[in-house]
mmCIF file of C-alpha atoms in Angstrom:
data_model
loop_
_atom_site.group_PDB
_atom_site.id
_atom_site.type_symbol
_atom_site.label_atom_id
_atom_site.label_comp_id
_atom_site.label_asym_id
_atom_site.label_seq_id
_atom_site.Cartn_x
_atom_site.Cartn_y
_atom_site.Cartn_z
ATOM 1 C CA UNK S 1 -14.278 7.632 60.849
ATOM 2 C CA UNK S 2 -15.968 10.206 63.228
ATOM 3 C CA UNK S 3 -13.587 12.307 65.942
ATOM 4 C CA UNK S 4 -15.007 11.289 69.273
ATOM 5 C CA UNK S 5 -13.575 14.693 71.281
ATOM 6 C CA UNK S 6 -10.335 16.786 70.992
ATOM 7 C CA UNK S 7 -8.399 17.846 73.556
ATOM 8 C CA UNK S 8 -6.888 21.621 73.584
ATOM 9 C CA UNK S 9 -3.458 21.974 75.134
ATOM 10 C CA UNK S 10 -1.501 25.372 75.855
ATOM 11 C CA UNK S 11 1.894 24.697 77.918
ATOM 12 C CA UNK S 12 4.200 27.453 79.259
ATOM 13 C CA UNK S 13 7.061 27.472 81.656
ATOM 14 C CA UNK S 14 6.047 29.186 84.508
ATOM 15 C CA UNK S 15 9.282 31.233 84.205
ATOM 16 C CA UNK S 16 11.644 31.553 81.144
ATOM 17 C CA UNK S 17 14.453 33.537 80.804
ATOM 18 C CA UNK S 18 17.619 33.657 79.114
ATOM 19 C CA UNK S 19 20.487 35.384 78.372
ATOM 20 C CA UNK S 20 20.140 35.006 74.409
ATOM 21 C CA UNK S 21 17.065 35.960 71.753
ATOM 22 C CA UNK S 22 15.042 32.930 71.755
ATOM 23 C CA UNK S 23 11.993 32.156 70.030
ATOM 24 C CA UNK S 24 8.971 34.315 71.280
ATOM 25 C CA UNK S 25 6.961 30.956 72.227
ATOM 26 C CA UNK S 26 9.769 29.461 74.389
ATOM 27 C CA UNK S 27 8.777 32.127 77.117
ATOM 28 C CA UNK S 28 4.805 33.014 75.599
ATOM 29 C CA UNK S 29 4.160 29.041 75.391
ATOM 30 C CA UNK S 30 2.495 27.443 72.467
ATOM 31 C CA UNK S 31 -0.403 25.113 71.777
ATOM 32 C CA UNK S 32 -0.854 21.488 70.431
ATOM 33 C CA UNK S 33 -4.170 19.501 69.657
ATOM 34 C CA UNK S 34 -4.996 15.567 70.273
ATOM 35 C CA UNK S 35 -8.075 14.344 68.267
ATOM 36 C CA UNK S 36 -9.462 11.017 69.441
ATOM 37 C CA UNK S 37 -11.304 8.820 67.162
ATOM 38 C CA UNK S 38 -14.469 6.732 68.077
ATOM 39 C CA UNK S 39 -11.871 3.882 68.704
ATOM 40 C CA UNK S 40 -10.345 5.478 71.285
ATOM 41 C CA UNK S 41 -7.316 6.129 68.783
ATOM 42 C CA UNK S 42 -5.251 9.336 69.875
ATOM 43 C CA UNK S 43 -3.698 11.771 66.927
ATOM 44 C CA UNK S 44 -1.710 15.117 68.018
ATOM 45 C CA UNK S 45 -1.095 18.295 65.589
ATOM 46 C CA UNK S 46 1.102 21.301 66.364
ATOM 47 C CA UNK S 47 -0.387 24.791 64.771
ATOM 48 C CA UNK S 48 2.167 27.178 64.212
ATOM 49 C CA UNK S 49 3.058 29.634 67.066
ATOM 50 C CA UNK S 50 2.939 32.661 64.481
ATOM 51 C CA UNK S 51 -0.261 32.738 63.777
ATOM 52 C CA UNK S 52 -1.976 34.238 66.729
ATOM 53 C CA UNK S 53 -1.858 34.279 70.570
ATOM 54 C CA UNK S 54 -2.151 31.663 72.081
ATOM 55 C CA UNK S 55 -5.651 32.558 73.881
ATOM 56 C CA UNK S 56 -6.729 33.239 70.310
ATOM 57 C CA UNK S 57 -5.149 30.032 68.923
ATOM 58 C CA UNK S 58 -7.550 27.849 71.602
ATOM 59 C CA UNK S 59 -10.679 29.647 70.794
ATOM 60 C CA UNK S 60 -10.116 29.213 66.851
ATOM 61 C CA UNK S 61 -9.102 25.546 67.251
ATOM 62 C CA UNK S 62 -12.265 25.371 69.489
ATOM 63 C CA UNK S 63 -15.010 26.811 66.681
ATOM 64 C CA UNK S 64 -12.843 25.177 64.124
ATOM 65 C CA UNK S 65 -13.646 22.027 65.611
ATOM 66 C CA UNK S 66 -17.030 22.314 66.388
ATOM 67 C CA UNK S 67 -18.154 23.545 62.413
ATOM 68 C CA UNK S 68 -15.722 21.274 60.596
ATOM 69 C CA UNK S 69 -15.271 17.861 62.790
ATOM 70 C CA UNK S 70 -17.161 16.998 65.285
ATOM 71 C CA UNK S 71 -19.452 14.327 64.385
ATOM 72 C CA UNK S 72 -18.429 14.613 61.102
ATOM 73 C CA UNK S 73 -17.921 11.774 59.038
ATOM 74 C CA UNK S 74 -14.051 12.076 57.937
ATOM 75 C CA UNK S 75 -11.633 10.152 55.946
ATOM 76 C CA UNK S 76 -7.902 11.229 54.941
ATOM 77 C CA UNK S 77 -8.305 13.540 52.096
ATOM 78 C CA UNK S 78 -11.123 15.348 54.410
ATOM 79 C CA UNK S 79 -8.160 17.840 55.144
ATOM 80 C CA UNK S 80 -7.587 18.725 51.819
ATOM 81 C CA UNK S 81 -10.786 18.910 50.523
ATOM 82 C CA UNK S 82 -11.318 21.355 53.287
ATOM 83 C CA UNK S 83 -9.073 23.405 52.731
ATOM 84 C CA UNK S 84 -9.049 23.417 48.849
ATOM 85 C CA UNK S 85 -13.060 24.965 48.936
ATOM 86 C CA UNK S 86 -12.196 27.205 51.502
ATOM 87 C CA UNK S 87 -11.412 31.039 51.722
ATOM 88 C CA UNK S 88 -10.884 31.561 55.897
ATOM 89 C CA UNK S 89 -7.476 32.608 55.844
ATOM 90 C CA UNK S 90 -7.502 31.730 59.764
ATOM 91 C CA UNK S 91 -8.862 27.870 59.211
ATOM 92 C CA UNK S 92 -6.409 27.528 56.232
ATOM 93 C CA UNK S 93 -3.620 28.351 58.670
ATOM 94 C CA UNK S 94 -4.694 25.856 61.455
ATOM 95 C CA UNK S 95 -5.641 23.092 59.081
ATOM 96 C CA UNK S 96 -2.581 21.250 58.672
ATOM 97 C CA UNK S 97 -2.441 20.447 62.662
ATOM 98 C CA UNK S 98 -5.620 18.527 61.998
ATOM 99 C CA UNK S 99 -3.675 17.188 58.641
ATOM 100 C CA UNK S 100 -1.002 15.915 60.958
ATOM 101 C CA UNK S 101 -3.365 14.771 63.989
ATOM 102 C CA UNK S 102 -5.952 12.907 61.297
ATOM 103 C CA UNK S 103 -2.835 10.786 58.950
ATOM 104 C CA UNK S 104 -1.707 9.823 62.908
ATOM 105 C CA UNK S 105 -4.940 8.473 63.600
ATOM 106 C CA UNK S 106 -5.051 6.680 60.509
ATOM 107 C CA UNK S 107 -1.507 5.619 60.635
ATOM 108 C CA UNK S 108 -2.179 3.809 63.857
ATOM 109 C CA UNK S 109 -5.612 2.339 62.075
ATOM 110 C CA UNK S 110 -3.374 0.762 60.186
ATOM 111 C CA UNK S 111 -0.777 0.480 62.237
ATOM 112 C CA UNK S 112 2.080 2.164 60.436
ATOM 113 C CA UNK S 113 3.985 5.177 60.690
ATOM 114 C CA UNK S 114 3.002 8.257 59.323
ATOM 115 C CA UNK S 115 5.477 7.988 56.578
ATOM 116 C CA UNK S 116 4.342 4.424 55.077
ATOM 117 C CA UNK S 117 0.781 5.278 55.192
ATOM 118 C CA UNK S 118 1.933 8.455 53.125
ATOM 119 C CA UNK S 119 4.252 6.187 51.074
ATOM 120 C CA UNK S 120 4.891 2.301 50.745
ATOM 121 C CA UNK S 121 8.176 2.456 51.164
ATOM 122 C CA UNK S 122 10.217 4.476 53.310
ATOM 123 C CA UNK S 123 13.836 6.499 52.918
ATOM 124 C CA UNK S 124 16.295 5.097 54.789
ATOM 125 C CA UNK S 125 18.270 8.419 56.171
ATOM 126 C CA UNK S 126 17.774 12.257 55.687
ATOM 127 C CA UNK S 127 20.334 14.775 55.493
ATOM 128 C CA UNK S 128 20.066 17.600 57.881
ATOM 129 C CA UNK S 129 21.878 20.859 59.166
ATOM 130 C CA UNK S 130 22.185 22.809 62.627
ATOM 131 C CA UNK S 131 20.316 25.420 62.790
ATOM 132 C CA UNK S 132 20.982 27.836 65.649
ATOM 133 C CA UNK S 133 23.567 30.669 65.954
ATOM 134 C CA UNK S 134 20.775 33.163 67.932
ATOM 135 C CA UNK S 135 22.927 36.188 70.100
ATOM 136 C CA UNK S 136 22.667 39.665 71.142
ATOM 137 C CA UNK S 137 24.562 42.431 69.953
ATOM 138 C CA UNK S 138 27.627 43.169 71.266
ATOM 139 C CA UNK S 139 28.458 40.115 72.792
ATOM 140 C CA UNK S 140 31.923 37.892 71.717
ATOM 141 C CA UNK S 141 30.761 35.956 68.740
ATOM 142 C CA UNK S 142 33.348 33.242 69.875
ATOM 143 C CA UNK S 143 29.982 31.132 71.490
ATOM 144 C CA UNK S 144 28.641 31.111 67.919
ATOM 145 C CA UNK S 145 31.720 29.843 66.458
ATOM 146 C CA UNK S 146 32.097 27.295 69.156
ATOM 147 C CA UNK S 147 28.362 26.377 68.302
ATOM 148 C CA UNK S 148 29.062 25.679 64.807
ATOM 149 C CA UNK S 149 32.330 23.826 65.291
ATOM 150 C CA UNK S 150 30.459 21.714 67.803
ATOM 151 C CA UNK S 151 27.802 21.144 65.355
ATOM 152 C CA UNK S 152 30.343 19.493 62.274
ATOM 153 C CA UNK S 153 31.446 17.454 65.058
ATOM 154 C CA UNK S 154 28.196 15.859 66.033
ATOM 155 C CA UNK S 155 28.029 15.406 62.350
ATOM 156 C CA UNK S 156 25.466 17.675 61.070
ATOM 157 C CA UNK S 157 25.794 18.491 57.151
ATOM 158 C CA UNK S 158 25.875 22.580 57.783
ATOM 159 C CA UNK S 159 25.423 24.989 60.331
ATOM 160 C CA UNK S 160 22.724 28.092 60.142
ATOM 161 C CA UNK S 161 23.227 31.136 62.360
ATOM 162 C CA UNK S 162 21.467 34.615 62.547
ATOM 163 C CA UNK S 163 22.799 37.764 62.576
ATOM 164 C CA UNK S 164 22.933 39.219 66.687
ATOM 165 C CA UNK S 165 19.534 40.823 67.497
ATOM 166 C CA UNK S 166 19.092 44.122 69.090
ATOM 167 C CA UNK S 167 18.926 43.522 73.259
ATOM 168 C CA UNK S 168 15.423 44.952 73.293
ATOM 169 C CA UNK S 169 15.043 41.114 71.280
ATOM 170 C CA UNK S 170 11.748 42.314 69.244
ATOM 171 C CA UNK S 171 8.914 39.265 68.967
ATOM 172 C CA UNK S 172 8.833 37.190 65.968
ATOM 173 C CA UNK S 173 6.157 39.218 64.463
ATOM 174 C CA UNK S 174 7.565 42.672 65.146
ATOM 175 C CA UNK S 175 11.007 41.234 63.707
ATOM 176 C CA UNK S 176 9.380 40.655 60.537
ATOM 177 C CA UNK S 177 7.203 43.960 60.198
ATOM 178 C CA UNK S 178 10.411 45.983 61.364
ATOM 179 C CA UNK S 179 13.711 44.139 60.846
ATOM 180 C CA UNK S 180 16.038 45.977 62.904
ATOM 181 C CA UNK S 181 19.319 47.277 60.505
ATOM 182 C CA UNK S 182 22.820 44.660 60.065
ATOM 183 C CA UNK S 183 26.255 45.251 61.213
ATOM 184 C CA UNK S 184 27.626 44.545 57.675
ATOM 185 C CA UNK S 185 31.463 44.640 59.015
ATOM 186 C CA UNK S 186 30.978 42.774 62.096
ATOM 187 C CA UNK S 187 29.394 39.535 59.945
ATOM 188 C CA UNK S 188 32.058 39.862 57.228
ATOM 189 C CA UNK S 189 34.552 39.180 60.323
ATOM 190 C CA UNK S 190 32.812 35.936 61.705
ATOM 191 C CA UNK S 191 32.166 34.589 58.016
ATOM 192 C CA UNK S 192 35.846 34.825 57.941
ATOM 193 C CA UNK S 193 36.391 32.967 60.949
ATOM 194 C CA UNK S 194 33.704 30.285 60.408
ATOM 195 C CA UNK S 195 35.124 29.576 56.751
ATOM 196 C CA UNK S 196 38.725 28.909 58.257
ATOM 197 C CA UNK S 197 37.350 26.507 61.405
ATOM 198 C CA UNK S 198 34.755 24.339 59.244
ATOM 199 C CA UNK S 199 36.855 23.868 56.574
ATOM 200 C CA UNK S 200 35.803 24.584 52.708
ATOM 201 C CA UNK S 201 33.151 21.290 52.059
ATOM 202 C CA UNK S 202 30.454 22.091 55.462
ATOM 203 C CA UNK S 203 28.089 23.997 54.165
ATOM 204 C CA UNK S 204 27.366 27.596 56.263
ATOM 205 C CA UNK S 205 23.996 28.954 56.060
ATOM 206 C CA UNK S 206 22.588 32.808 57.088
ATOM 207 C CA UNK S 207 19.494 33.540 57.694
ATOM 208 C CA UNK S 208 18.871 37.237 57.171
ATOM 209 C CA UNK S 209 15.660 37.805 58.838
ATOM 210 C CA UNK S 210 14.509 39.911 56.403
ATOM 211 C CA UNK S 211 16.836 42.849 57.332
ATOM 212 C CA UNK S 212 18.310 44.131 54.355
ATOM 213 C CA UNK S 213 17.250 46.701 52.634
ATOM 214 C CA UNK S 214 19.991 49.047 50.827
ATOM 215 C CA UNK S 215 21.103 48.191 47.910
ATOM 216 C CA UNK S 216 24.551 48.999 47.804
ATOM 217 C CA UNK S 217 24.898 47.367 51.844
ATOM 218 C CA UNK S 218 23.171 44.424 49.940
ATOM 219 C CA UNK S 219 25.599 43.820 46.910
ATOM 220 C CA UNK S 220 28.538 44.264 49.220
ATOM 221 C CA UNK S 221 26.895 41.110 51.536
ATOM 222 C CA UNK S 222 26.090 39.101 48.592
ATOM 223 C CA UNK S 223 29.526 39.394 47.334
ATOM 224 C CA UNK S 224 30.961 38.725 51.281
ATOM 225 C CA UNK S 225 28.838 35.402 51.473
ATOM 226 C CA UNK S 226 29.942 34.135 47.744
ATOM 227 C CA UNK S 227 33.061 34.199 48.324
ATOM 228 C CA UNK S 228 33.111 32.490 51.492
ATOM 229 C CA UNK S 229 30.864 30.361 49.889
ATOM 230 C CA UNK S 230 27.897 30.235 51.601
ATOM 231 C CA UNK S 231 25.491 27.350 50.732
ATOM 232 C CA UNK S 232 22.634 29.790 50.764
ATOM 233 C CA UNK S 233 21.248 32.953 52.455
ATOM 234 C CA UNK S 234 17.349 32.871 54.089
ATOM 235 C CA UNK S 235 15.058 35.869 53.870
ATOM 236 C CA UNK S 236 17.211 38.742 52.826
ATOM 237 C CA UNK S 237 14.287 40.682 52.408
ATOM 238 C CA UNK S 238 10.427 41.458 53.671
ATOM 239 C CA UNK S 239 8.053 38.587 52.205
ATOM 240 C CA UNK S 240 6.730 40.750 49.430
ATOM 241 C CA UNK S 241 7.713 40.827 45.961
ATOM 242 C CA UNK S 242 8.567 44.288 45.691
ATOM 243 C CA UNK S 243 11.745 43.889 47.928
ATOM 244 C CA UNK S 244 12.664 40.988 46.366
ATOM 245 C CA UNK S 245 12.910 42.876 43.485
ATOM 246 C CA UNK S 246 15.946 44.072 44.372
ATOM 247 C CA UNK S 247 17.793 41.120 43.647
ATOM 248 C CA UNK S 248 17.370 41.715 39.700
ATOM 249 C CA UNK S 249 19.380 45.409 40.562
ATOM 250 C CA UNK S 250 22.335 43.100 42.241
ATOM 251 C CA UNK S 251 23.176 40.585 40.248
ATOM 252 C CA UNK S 252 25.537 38.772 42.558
ATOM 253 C CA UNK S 253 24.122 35.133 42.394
ATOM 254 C CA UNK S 254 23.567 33.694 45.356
ATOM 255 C CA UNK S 255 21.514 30.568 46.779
ATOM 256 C CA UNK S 256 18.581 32.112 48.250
ATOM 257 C CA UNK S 257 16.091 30.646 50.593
ATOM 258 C CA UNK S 258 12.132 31.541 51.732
ATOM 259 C CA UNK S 259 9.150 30.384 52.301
ATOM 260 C CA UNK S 260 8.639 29.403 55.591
ATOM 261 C CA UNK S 261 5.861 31.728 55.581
ATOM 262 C CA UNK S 262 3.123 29.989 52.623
ATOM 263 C CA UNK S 263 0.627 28.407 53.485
ATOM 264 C CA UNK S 264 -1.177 27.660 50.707
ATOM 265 C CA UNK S 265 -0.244 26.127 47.358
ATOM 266 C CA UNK S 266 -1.359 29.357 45.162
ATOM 267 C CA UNK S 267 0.947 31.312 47.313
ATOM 268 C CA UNK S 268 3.650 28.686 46.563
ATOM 269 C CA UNK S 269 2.742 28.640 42.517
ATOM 270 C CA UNK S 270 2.869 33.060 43.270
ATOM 271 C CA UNK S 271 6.350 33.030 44.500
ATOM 272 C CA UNK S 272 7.920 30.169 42.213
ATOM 273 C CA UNK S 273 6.406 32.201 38.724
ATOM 274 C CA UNK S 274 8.937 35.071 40.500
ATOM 275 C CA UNK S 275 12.043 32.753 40.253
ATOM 276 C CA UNK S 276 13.305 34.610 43.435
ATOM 277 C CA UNK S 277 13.997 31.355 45.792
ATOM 278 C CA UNK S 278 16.556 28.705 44.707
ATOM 279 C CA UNK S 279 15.174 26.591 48.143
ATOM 280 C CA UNK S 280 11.778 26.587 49.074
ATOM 281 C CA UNK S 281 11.256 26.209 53.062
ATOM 282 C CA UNK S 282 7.985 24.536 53.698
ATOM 283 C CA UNK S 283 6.601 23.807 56.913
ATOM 284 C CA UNK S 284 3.632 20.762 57.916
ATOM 285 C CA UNK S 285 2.742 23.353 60.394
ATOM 286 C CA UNK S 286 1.175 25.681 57.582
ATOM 287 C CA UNK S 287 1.420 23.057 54.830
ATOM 288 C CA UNK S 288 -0.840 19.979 54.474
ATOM 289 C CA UNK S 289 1.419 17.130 53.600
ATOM 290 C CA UNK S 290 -0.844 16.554 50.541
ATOM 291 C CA UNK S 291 0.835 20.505 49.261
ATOM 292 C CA UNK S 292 4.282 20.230 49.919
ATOM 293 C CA UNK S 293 3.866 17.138 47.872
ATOM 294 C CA UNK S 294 2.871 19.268 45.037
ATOM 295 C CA UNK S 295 5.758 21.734 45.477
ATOM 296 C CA UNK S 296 7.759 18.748 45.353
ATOM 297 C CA UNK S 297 6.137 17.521 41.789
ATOM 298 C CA UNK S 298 6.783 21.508 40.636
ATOM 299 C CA UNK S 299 10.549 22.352 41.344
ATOM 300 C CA UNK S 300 12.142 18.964 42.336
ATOM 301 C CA UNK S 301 13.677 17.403 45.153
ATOM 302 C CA UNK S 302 16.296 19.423 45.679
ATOM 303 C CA UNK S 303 15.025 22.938 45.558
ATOM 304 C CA UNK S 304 12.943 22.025 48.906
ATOM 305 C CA UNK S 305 14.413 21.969 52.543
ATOM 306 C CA UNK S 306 12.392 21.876 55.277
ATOM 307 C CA UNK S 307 11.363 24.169 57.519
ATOM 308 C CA UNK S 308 12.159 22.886 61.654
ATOM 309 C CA UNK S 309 11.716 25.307 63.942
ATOM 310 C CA UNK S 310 8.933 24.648 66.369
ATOM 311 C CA UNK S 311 8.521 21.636 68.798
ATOM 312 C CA UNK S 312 8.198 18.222 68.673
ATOM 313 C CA UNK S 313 5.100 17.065 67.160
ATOM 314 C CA UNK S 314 5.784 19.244 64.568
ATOM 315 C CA UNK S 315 9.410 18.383 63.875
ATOM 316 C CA UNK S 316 7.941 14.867 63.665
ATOM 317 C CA UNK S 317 5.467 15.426 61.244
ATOM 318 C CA UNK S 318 8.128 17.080 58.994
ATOM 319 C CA UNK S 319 10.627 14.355 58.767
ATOM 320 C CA UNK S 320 7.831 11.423 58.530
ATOM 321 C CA UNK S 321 6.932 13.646 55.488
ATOM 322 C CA UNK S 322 10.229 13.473 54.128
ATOM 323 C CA UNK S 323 10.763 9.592 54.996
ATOM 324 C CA UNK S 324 8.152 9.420 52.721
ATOM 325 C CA UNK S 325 9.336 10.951 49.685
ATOM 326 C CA UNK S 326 11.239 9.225 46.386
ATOM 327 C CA UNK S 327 14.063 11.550 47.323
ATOM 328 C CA UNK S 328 15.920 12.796 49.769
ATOM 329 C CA UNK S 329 15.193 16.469 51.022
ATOM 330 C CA UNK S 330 17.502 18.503 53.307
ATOM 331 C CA UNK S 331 15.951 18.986 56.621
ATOM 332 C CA UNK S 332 16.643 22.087 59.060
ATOM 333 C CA UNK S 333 17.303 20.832 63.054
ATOM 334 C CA UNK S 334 16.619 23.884 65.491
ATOM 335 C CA UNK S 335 19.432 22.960 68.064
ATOM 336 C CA UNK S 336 18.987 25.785 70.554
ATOM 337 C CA UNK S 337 17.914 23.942 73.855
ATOM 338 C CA UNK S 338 13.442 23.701 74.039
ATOM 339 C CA UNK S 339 11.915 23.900 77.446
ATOM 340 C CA UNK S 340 9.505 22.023 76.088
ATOM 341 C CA UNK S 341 11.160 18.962 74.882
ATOM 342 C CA UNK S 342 10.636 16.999 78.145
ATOM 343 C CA UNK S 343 6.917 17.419 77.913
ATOM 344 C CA UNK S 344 6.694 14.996 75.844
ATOM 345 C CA UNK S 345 7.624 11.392 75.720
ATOM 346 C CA UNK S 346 9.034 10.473 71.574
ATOM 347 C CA UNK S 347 11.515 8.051 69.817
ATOM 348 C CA UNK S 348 14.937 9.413 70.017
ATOM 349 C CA UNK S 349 15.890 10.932 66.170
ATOM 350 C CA UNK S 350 19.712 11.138 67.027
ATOM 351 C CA UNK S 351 21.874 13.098 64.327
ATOM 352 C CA UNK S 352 24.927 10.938 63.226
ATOM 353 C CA UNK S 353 27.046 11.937 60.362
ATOM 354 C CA UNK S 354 24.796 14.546 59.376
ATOM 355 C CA UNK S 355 21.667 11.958 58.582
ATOM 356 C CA UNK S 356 18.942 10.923 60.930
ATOM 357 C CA UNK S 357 17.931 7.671 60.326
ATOM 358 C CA UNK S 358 14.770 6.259 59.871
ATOM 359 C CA UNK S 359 12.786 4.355 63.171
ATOM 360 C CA UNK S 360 9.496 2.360 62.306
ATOM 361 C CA UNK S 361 7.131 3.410 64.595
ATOM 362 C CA UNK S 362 3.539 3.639 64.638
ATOM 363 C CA UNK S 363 2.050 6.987 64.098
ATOM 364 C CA UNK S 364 4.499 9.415 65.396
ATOM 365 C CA UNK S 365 5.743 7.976 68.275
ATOM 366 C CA UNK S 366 4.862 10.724 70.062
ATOM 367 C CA UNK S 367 3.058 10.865 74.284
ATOM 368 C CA UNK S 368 2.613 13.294 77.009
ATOM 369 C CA UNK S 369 5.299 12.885 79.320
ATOM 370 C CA UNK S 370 4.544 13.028 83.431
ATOM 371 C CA UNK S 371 5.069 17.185 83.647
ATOM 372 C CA UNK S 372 4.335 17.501 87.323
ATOM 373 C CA UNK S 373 8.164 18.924 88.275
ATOM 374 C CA UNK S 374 8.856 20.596 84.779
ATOM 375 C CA UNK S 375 7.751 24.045 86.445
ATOM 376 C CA UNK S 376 4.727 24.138 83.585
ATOM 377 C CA UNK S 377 1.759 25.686 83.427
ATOM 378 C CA UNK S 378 -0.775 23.392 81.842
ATOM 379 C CA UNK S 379 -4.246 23.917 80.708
ATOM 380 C CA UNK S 380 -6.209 21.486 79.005
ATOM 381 C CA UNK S 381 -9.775 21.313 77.530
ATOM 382 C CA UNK S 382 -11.855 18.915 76.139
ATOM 383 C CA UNK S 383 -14.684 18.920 73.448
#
């Protein structure tokens, strides 16, 4: 198979504001890629919005194209065999939305979803949980607990909320390089409150954000979430091993989660040799499907839940990965409202009794959606 041209996209709302932290590319926009095979067969992939700007983003896709696809003779492993001899941190990163566009193009070859070409027979339902629970400081955390109540209604197997962010509402990146300091008192209160409206079986998530760093502060949390019973916490610390390291000072035993950041399969062997992580959070928008595979073969099933937090083509690509595997995995389900979701045109993956159940489609299902009157600005560029 030889890629005929691909098509660049970068979408952003012409204006974006709201009154709660969001996700830095709901207002800086993101960017998506549609390969097109020399049968006129369409595949889309969804880079991850972390890894650059989005200016930079189009002009890496762009050489990345031009030196590893065009008119190059692919077939499905050409991904991974890519990305196995290579050493570019920068294409390793982009990779797997050419892993994601390439299996679509295939998958319609054949004409199959995703998750049958990657396996002959598919799951019938995934588990998932709500993840949302994003405010700023000093505001009534009754919205959050009417967030997660509404969420074990809909049927969702947990909810996952974040600590309030500072109003200055730092970027993603600056977040993680600086996590601003908790209010240890004011989310011992709301776990209190959340325990007594969801009852003792939902499962309650945190994710930390990386913002703990005192030991003592930390012990006193651990012990706070354990008894409340927390299914696990995400990110307590930085991603390095040296402030994990503080977990063998606590002691308190506690689920944790991480990940979301690897992008390779060393990184992933790095971090599992440290025993910190009791879930691994993997991502097909950093993670070739052929890698989280691997993790799965390593630690099991059940030590991996997926990481959901971007947009559509990507959230689609995760769960046709997990439709394809033996076993179930949990999956995460950002539920704060997208302005991006009506761009596109996609199967509906409705949420009932805390499953989503599989659809047969072919490839992912997935089309651009008329966007004249969504107040978007669109560019577009072709190779």
């Amino acid at each position: 198979m030889q890629i005929k041209h691909i098509k660049i996209y970068f979408i952003k709302k012409k204006k974006y504001e709201s009154i709660y932290p969001r996700p830095t590319f709901y207002k800086e926009g993101f960017v998506f890629i549609k390969l097109v095979s020399e049968n006129n067969i369409e595949g889309f992939g969804e880079p991850s919005p972390y890894i650059t700007s989005p200016k930079n983003l189009v002009k890496i896709i762009e050489k990345i194209y031009l030196k590893y696809f065009q008119k190059k003779n692919l077939n499905i492993s050409y991904v991974k065999q890519l990305k196995k001899n290579s050493q570019n941190n920068l294409l390793n990163l982009i990779l797997p939305a050419f892993d994601q566009a390439i299996f679509e193009i295939y998958s319609k070859e054949k004409n199959k979803g995703v998750s049958k070409l990657l396996s002959k027979k598919s799951l019938l339902n995934l588990d998932c949980y709500a993840s949302g629970g994003m405010f700023f400081e000093g505001r009534n955390y009754q919205k959050m607990l009417t967030e997660a109540v509404e969420s074990k209604k809909k049927g969702y197997l947990g909810y996952k909320y974040r600590p309030p962010m500072p109003k200055n509402n730092l970027s993603h990146q600056q977040r993680i390089k600086n996590p601003p300091p908790l209010d240890i008192k004011t989310i011992e209160i709301f776990s209190s409150k959340l325990r007594a409206k969801l009852g003792s079986k939902f499962k309650i998530m945190i994710d930390l954000g990386c913002r703990c760093k005192d030991i003592k502060d930390t012990k006193y949390l651990f012990e706070m979430f354990k008894e409340h019973n927390y299914y696990f916490v995400e990110e307590p610390f930085k991603r390095d091993f040296k402030s994990y390291e503080i977990l063998n000072k606590i002691k308190t035993k506690i689920n944790i989660a991480g990940g979301e950041h690897i992008n390779n399969i060393q990184q992933f062997y790095n971090w599992n040799k440290k025993k910190y992580f009791d879930f691994f959070q993997p991502d097909t928008n950093l993670m070739l499907f052929s890698e989280i595979n691997l993790m799965i073969n390593k630690i099991g099933h059940k030590k991996i839940i997926l990481h959901n937090w971007c947009n559509k083509i990507n959230f689609l690509s995760n769960i046709n990965l997990a439709f394809s595997l033996k076993k179930k995995v949990l999956i995460e389900k950002n539920i704060i409202p997208n302005p991006y979701d009506n761009f596109f045109n996609t199967s509906k993956q409705e949420v009932k009794n805390g499953k989503i159940d599989f659809k047969d489609m072919i490839g992912y299902g997935i089309s651009i959606s008329n966007s004249k009157m969504q107040n978007l600005e669109i560019y577009e560029k072709k190779i």
